[in-house]
mmCIF file of C-alpha atoms in Angstrom:
data_model
loop_
_atom_site.group_PDB
_atom_site.id
_atom_site.type_symbol
_atom_site.label_atom_id
_atom_site.label_comp_id
_atom_site.label_asym_id
_atom_site.label_seq_id
_atom_site.Cartn_x
_atom_site.Cartn_y
_atom_site.Cartn_z
ATOM 1 C CA UNK A 1 132.420 48.109 96.360
ATOM 2 C CA UNK A 2 131.066 45.582 93.852
ATOM 3 C CA UNK A 3 128.420 47.768 92.237
ATOM 4 C CA UNK A 4 125.006 49.275 92.865
ATOM 5 C CA UNK A 5 122.244 47.027 94.171
ATOM 6 C CA UNK A 6 119.660 49.050 92.222
ATOM 7 C CA UNK A 7 119.815 50.858 88.879
ATOM 8 C CA UNK A 8 121.498 54.239 89.364
ATOM 9 C CA UNK A 9 119.250 57.291 88.815
ATOM 10 C CA UNK A 10 119.663 59.113 85.528
ATOM 11 C CA UNK A 11 121.697 62.326 85.528
ATOM 12 C CA UNK A 12 119.427 65.363 85.374
ATOM 13 C CA UNK A 13 120.578 67.913 82.818
ATOM 14 C CA UNK A 14 119.424 71.052 81.026
ATOM 15 C CA UNK A 15 120.343 71.760 77.396
ATOM 16 C CA UNK A 16 122.701 74.619 76.657
ATOM 17 C CA UNK A 17 121.421 77.132 74.121
ATOM 18 C CA UNK A 18 122.735 76.741 70.606
ATOM 19 C CA UNK A 19 123.213 72.994 70.841
ATOM 20 C CA UNK A 20 126.405 73.357 72.850
ATOM 21 C CA UNK A 21 125.812 70.290 75.005
ATOM 22 C CA UNK A 22 124.033 69.809 78.306
ATOM 23 C CA UNK A 23 124.477 71.275 81.788
ATOM 24 C CA UNK A 24 124.452 68.543 84.493
ATOM 25 C CA UNK A 25 122.343 69.564 87.498
ATOM 26 C CA UNK A 26 123.725 68.949 90.988
ATOM 27 C CA UNK A 27 121.408 70.840 93.354
ATOM 28 C CA UNK A 28 118.464 73.225 92.995
ATOM 29 C CA UNK A 29 118.209 76.184 95.367
ATOM 30 C CA UNK A 30 115.327 78.677 95.419
ATOM 31 C CA UNK A 31 115.028 82.137 96.938
ATOM 32 C CA UNK A 32 111.738 83.028 98.615
ATOM 33 C CA UNK A 33 109.995 86.371 98.110
ATOM 34 C CA UNK A 34 112.700 88.339 96.294
ATOM 35 C CA UNK A 35 110.504 90.941 94.562
ATOM 36 C CA UNK A 36 108.827 93.488 96.853
ATOM 37 C CA UNK A 37 105.444 93.496 95.099
ATOM 38 C CA UNK A 38 105.247 89.701 95.175
ATOM 39 C CA UNK A 39 106.090 89.670 98.877
ATOM 40 C CA UNK A 40 103.289 92.161 99.457
ATOM 41 C CA UNK A 41 100.766 90.115 97.464
ATOM 42 C CA UNK A 42 101.677 87.158 99.678
ATOM 43 C CA UNK A 43 101.023 89.265 102.792
ATOM 44 C CA UNK A 44 104.647 89.692 103.868
ATOM 45 C CA UNK A 45 106.725 92.832 104.502
ATOM 46 C CA UNK A 46 109.641 92.577 102.026
ATOM 47 C CA UNK A 47 111.871 94.662 104.273
ATOM 48 C CA UNK A 48 111.432 92.441 107.327
ATOM 49 C CA UNK A 49 114.022 89.727 106.717
ATOM 50 C CA UNK A 50 117.206 88.783 104.833
ATOM 51 C CA UNK A 51 116.985 86.342 101.900
ATOM 52 C CA UNK A 52 115.838 82.831 102.766
ATOM 53 C CA UNK A 53 116.126 79.634 100.794
ATOM 54 C CA UNK A 54 114.464 76.318 100.100
ATOM 55 C CA UNK A 55 115.403 73.450 97.797
ATOM 56 C CA UNK A 56 113.790 71.326 95.123
ATOM 57 C CA UNK A 57 115.008 67.792 94.347
ATOM 58 C CA UNK A 58 117.312 67.669 91.354
ATOM 59 C CA UNK A 59 115.073 65.320 89.397
ATOM 60 C CA UNK A 60 112.158 67.786 89.456
ATOM 61 C CA UNK A 61 114.019 69.838 86.813
ATOM 62 C CA UNK A 62 112.576 69.218 83.343
ATOM 63 C CA UNK A 63 113.338 70.797 79.987
ATOM 64 C CA UNK A 64 112.374 70.460 76.329
ATOM 65 C CA UNK A 65 114.446 72.416 73.783
ATOM 66 C CA UNK A 66 112.051 71.659 70.912
ATOM 67 C CA UNK A 67 108.682 72.671 72.364
ATOM 68 C CA UNK A 68 106.513 73.090 75.425
ATOM 69 C CA UNK A 69 107.492 71.229 78.591
ATOM 70 C CA UNK A 70 104.569 69.049 79.759
ATOM 71 C CA UNK A 71 103.806 69.379 83.474
ATOM 72 C CA UNK A 72 100.991 67.111 84.710
ATOM 73 C CA UNK A 73 98.583 68.773 87.126
ATOM 74 C CA UNK A 74 99.899 67.443 90.463
ATOM 75 C CA UNK A 75 97.879 65.547 93.070
ATOM 76 C CA UNK A 76 96.491 66.891 96.337
ATOM 77 C CA UNK A 77 95.987 70.484 95.160
ATOM 78 C CA UNK A 78 93.209 72.657 93.811
ATOM 79 C CA UNK A 79 95.379 75.739 93.332
ATOM 80 C CA UNK A 80 98.455 75.207 91.123
ATOM 81 C CA UNK A 81 100.365 78.468 90.579
ATOM 82 C CA UNK A 82 103.057 79.690 88.176
ATOM 83 C CA UNK A 83 106.122 81.696 89.278
ATOM 84 C CA UNK A 84 108.476 82.854 86.507
ATOM 85 C CA UNK A 85 112.084 83.281 87.624
ATOM 86 C CA UNK A 86 115.595 84.022 86.426
ATOM 87 C CA UNK A 87 117.723 80.932 87.035
ATOM 88 C CA UNK A 88 121.462 81.225 87.668
ATOM 89 C CA UNK A 89 123.654 78.249 86.709
ATOM 90 C CA UNK A 90 126.798 77.911 88.827
ATOM 91 C CA UNK A 91 130.030 76.989 87.058
ATOM 92 C CA UNK A 92 132.560 77.473 89.855
ATOM 93 C CA UNK A 93 131.984 76.361 93.418
ATOM 94 C CA UNK A 94 132.958 77.818 96.748
ATOM 95 C CA UNK A 95 131.904 78.732 100.261
ATOM 96 C CA UNK A 96 131.715 82.153 101.917
ATOM 97 C CA UNK A 97 131.890 83.852 98.525
ATOM 98 C CA UNK A 98 132.301 87.623 98.633
ATOM 99 C CA UNK A 99 129.629 89.680 96.891
ATOM 100 C CA UNK A 100 132.237 91.332 94.680
ATOM 101 C CA UNK A 101 133.472 87.900 93.516
ATOM 102 C CA UNK A 102 130.079 86.254 93.056
ATOM 103 C CA UNK A 103 129.663 86.962 89.328
ATOM 104 C CA UNK A 104 132.792 84.917 88.574
ATOM 105 C CA UNK A 105 130.934 81.816 89.810
ATOM 106 C CA UNK A 106 128.121 82.156 87.234
ATOM 107 C CA UNK A 107 128.256 79.823 84.208
ATOM 108 C CA UNK A 108 125.066 81.067 82.608
ATOM 109 C CA UNK A 109 121.399 81.955 82.988
ATOM 110 C CA UNK A 110 118.059 80.390 82.103
ATOM 111 C CA UNK A 111 114.339 80.933 82.471
ATOM 112 C CA UNK A 112 112.589 78.837 85.088
ATOM 113 C CA UNK A 113 109.068 78.430 86.424
ATOM 114 C CA UNK A 114 108.671 77.484 90.075
ATOM 115 C CA UNK A 115 105.379 75.561 89.935
ATOM 116 C CA UNK A 116 103.687 75.715 93.326
ATOM 117 C CA UNK A 117 100.796 73.955 95.049
ATOM 118 C CA UNK A 118 99.724 77.253 96.609
ATOM 119 C CA UNK A 119 96.980 75.871 98.842
ATOM 120 C CA UNK A 120 99.402 73.405 100.402
ATOM 121 C CA UNK A 121 102.143 76.017 100.747
ATOM 122 C CA UNK A 122 99.838 78.468 102.527
ATOM 123 C CA UNK A 123 98.473 75.772 104.819
ATOM 124 C CA UNK A 124 102.014 74.814 105.818
ATOM 125 C CA UNK A 125 102.984 78.442 106.333
ATOM 126 C CA UNK A 126 99.935 79.070 108.519
ATOM 127 C CA UNK A 127 100.793 76.129 110.748
ATOM 128 C CA UNK A 128 104.490 77.003 110.916
ATOM 129 C CA UNK A 129 105.556 73.913 108.965
ATOM 130 C CA UNK A 130 107.921 73.418 106.046
ATOM 131 C CA UNK A 131 106.793 74.514 102.555
ATOM 132 C CA UNK A 132 108.136 71.279 101.070
ATOM 133 C CA UNK A 133 104.902 69.685 99.839
ATOM 134 C CA UNK A 134 103.771 72.996 98.377
ATOM 135 C CA UNK A 135 106.961 73.601 96.443
ATOM 136 C CA UNK A 136 108.051 70.094 95.484
ATOM 137 C CA UNK A 137 106.395 67.485 93.271
ATOM 138 C CA UNK A 138 107.209 65.733 90.003
ATOM 139 C CA UNK A 139 108.217 68.082 87.142
ATOM 140 C CA UNK A 140 107.720 71.177 89.316
ATOM 141 C CA UNK A 141 110.838 72.976 88.038
ATOM 142 C CA UNK A 142 110.706 73.443 84.247
ATOM 143 C CA UNK A 143 113.829 75.229 82.978
ATOM 144 C CA UNK A 144 114.660 76.598 79.536
ATOM 145 C CA UNK A 145 118.013 76.181 77.780
ATOM 146 C CA UNK A 146 120.930 77.710 79.671
ATOM 147 C CA UNK A 147 122.573 80.631 77.902
ATOM 148 C CA UNK A 148 126.293 80.909 78.738
ATOM 149 C CA UNK A 149 127.481 84.031 80.536
ATOM 150 C CA UNK A 150 129.796 84.918 77.665
ATOM 151 C CA UNK A 151 126.724 85.488 75.478
ATOM 152 C CA UNK A 152 124.703 87.666 77.858
ATOM 153 C CA UNK A 153 127.034 89.148 80.433
ATOM 154 C CA UNK A 154 125.804 89.476 83.997
ATOM 155 C CA UNK A 155 122.018 89.988 83.981
ATOM 156 C CA UNK A 156 121.073 92.803 86.345
ATOM 157 C CA UNK A 157 118.154 94.353 84.448
ATOM 158 C CA UNK A 158 115.719 93.470 81.706
ATOM 159 C CA UNK A 159 112.107 92.391 81.349
ATOM 160 C CA UNK A 160 110.825 89.232 83.016
ATOM 161 C CA UNK A 161 107.295 88.131 82.166
ATOM 162 C CA UNK A 162 104.818 85.267 81.911
ATOM 163 C CA UNK A 163 101.591 84.815 79.963
ATOM 164 C CA UNK A 164 98.904 82.146 80.228
ATOM 165 C CA UNK A 165 97.161 81.314 76.956
ATOM 166 C CA UNK A 166 98.520 84.602 75.610
ATOM 167 C CA UNK A 167 97.102 86.746 78.428
ATOM 168 C CA UNK A 168 99.644 88.698 80.531
ATOM 169 C CA UNK A 169 100.016 87.530 84.127
ATOM 170 C CA UNK A 170 103.465 88.535 85.393
ATOM 171 C CA UNK A 171 105.549 91.461 84.152
ATOM 172 C CA UNK A 172 108.472 93.126 85.902
ATOM 173 C CA UNK A 173 112.188 93.848 85.563
ATOM 174 C CA UNK A 174 115.246 92.069 86.953
ATOM 175 C CA UNK A 175 116.385 95.383 88.414
ATOM 176 C CA UNK A 176 113.538 95.050 90.956
ATOM 177 C CA UNK A 177 115.111 92.038 92.674
ATOM 178 C CA UNK A 178 115.373 92.856 96.381
ATOM 179 C CA UNK A 179 118.577 90.818 96.582
ATOM 180 C CA UNK A 180 120.757 90.842 93.461
ATOM 181 C CA UNK A 181 122.110 87.627 91.998
ATOM 182 C CA UNK A 182 125.527 88.477 93.443
ATOM 183 C CA UNK A 183 124.038 88.964 96.899
ATOM 184 C CA UNK A 184 122.039 85.724 96.565
ATOM 185 C CA UNK A 185 125.147 83.714 95.659
ATOM 186 C CA UNK A 186 127.125 85.247 98.515
ATOM 187 C CA UNK A 187 124.374 84.657 101.081
ATOM 188 C CA UNK A 188 123.664 81.101 99.919
ATOM 189 C CA UNK A 189 127.367 80.207 100.056
ATOM 190 C CA UNK A 190 127.411 80.977 103.770
ATOM 191 C CA UNK A 191 125.000 78.090 104.359
ATOM 192 C CA UNK A 192 126.085 75.636 101.637
ATOM 193 C CA UNK A 193 129.246 74.966 99.690
ATOM 194 C CA UNK A 194 128.212 75.729 96.121
ATOM 195 C CA UNK A 195 129.518 73.525 93.327
ATOM 196 C CA UNK A 196 129.460 73.392 89.519
ATOM 197 C CA UNK A 197 126.055 72.187 88.381
ATOM 198 C CA UNK A 198 124.010 74.042 90.990
ATOM 199 C CA UNK A 199 120.951 75.983 89.822
ATOM 200 C CA UNK A 200 119.543 78.955 91.748
ATOM 201 C CA UNK A 201 115.972 80.164 91.172
ATOM 202 C CA UNK A 202 116.199 83.839 92.129
ATOM 203 C CA UNK A 203 112.576 84.672 92.990
ATOM 204 C CA UNK A 204 109.393 85.680 91.192
ATOM 205 C CA UNK A 205 107.691 89.034 90.603
ATOM 206 C CA UNK A 206 104.072 89.853 91.360
ATOM 207 C CA UNK A 207 101.167 88.470 89.354
ATOM 208 C CA UNK A 208 101.347 84.798 90.309
ATOM 209 C CA UNK A 209 98.113 82.935 89.706
ATOM 210 C CA UNK A 210 96.342 79.646 89.169
ATOM 211 C CA UNK A 211 96.531 77.455 86.074
ATOM 212 C CA UNK A 212 94.459 74.466 84.979
ATOM 213 C CA UNK A 213 94.839 71.477 82.689
ATOM 214 C CA UNK A 214 95.372 72.546 79.079
ATOM 215 C CA UNK A 215 96.828 75.980 79.855
ATOM 216 C CA UNK A 216 99.901 77.103 77.894
ATOM 217 C CA UNK A 217 102.404 79.143 79.883
ATOM 218 C CA UNK A 218 105.031 81.223 78.102
ATOM 219 C CA UNK A 219 107.787 82.697 80.252
ATOM 220 C CA UNK A 220 110.397 85.151 79.034
ATOM 221 C CA UNK A 221 113.489 86.947 80.297
ATOM 222 C CA UNK A 222 115.258 89.557 78.199
ATOM 223 C CA UNK A 223 118.248 87.971 76.466
ATOM 224 C CA UNK A 224 117.184 84.395 77.217
ATOM 225 C CA UNK A 225 114.289 83.832 74.818
ATOM 226 C CA UNK A 226 111.159 82.029 76.008
ATOM 227 C CA UNK A 227 110.129 78.890 77.882
ATOM 228 C CA UNK A 228 106.777 77.228 77.174
ATOM 229 C CA UNK A 229 105.008 74.906 79.603
ATOM 230 C CA UNK A 230 101.784 73.000 78.939
ATOM 231 C CA UNK A 231 99.737 71.908 81.950
ATOM 232 C CA UNK A 232 98.926 68.294 81.161
ATOM 233 C CA UNK A 233 96.290 65.920 82.478
ATOM 234 C CA UNK A 234 96.702 64.846 86.109
ATOM 235 C CA UNK A 235 99.043 61.920 86.563
ATOM 236 C CA UNK A 236 97.814 58.857 88.398
ATOM 237 C CA UNK A 237 99.044 59.365 91.937
ATOM 238 C CA UNK A 238 102.390 61.148 92.210
ATOM 239 C CA UNK A 239 104.115 59.539 89.251
ATOM 240 C CA UNK A 240 106.952 61.370 87.372
#
């Protein structure tokens, strides 16, 4: 091979807490409806099915260690929602991982917000089509700095919350995950071979809601600090 015929895309990365470098992102997996009360508010029985997954493109991950992450209001929606989530960063790959071994594959944790074009997602769900255009658009996956596992240990409980302009919206506890992070890793590894650099959004608690241009979102997970996101002016078209 003589070289690329186009400029190669930039490597997507997320800063590591404490200025310890950057975590290169390979793939982004998301778990749907993993808190019972959120499943109920979306009109779904949380006991009816095993965990299911969808993906976001790697380059939708954005981070800003020095301030709020700007997320332009995306096109083709009138109902942009926030979903605060615990994000698991994978440091050791594998397939068919046993639940009891899953924690050894975790490199660290971060706070993430799964931004969602809810009107498009619900329209796709109603018609039996993929959620893709509801869940994926430019800068739809803001992520805070990744905190290494050796600083936090395995996160199985602790507050998870999100405010909008200082007003509480989402508030729950990691212990209320329907499927634990170990179970998520094990289940996901039956469908995909996980590899270092993968990020897993583990699901959002109840209280999701709409945001508009100018809103300041502040997400928090116990032991991981906070992640701020500012909803910026709409971009022209679907530009990054």
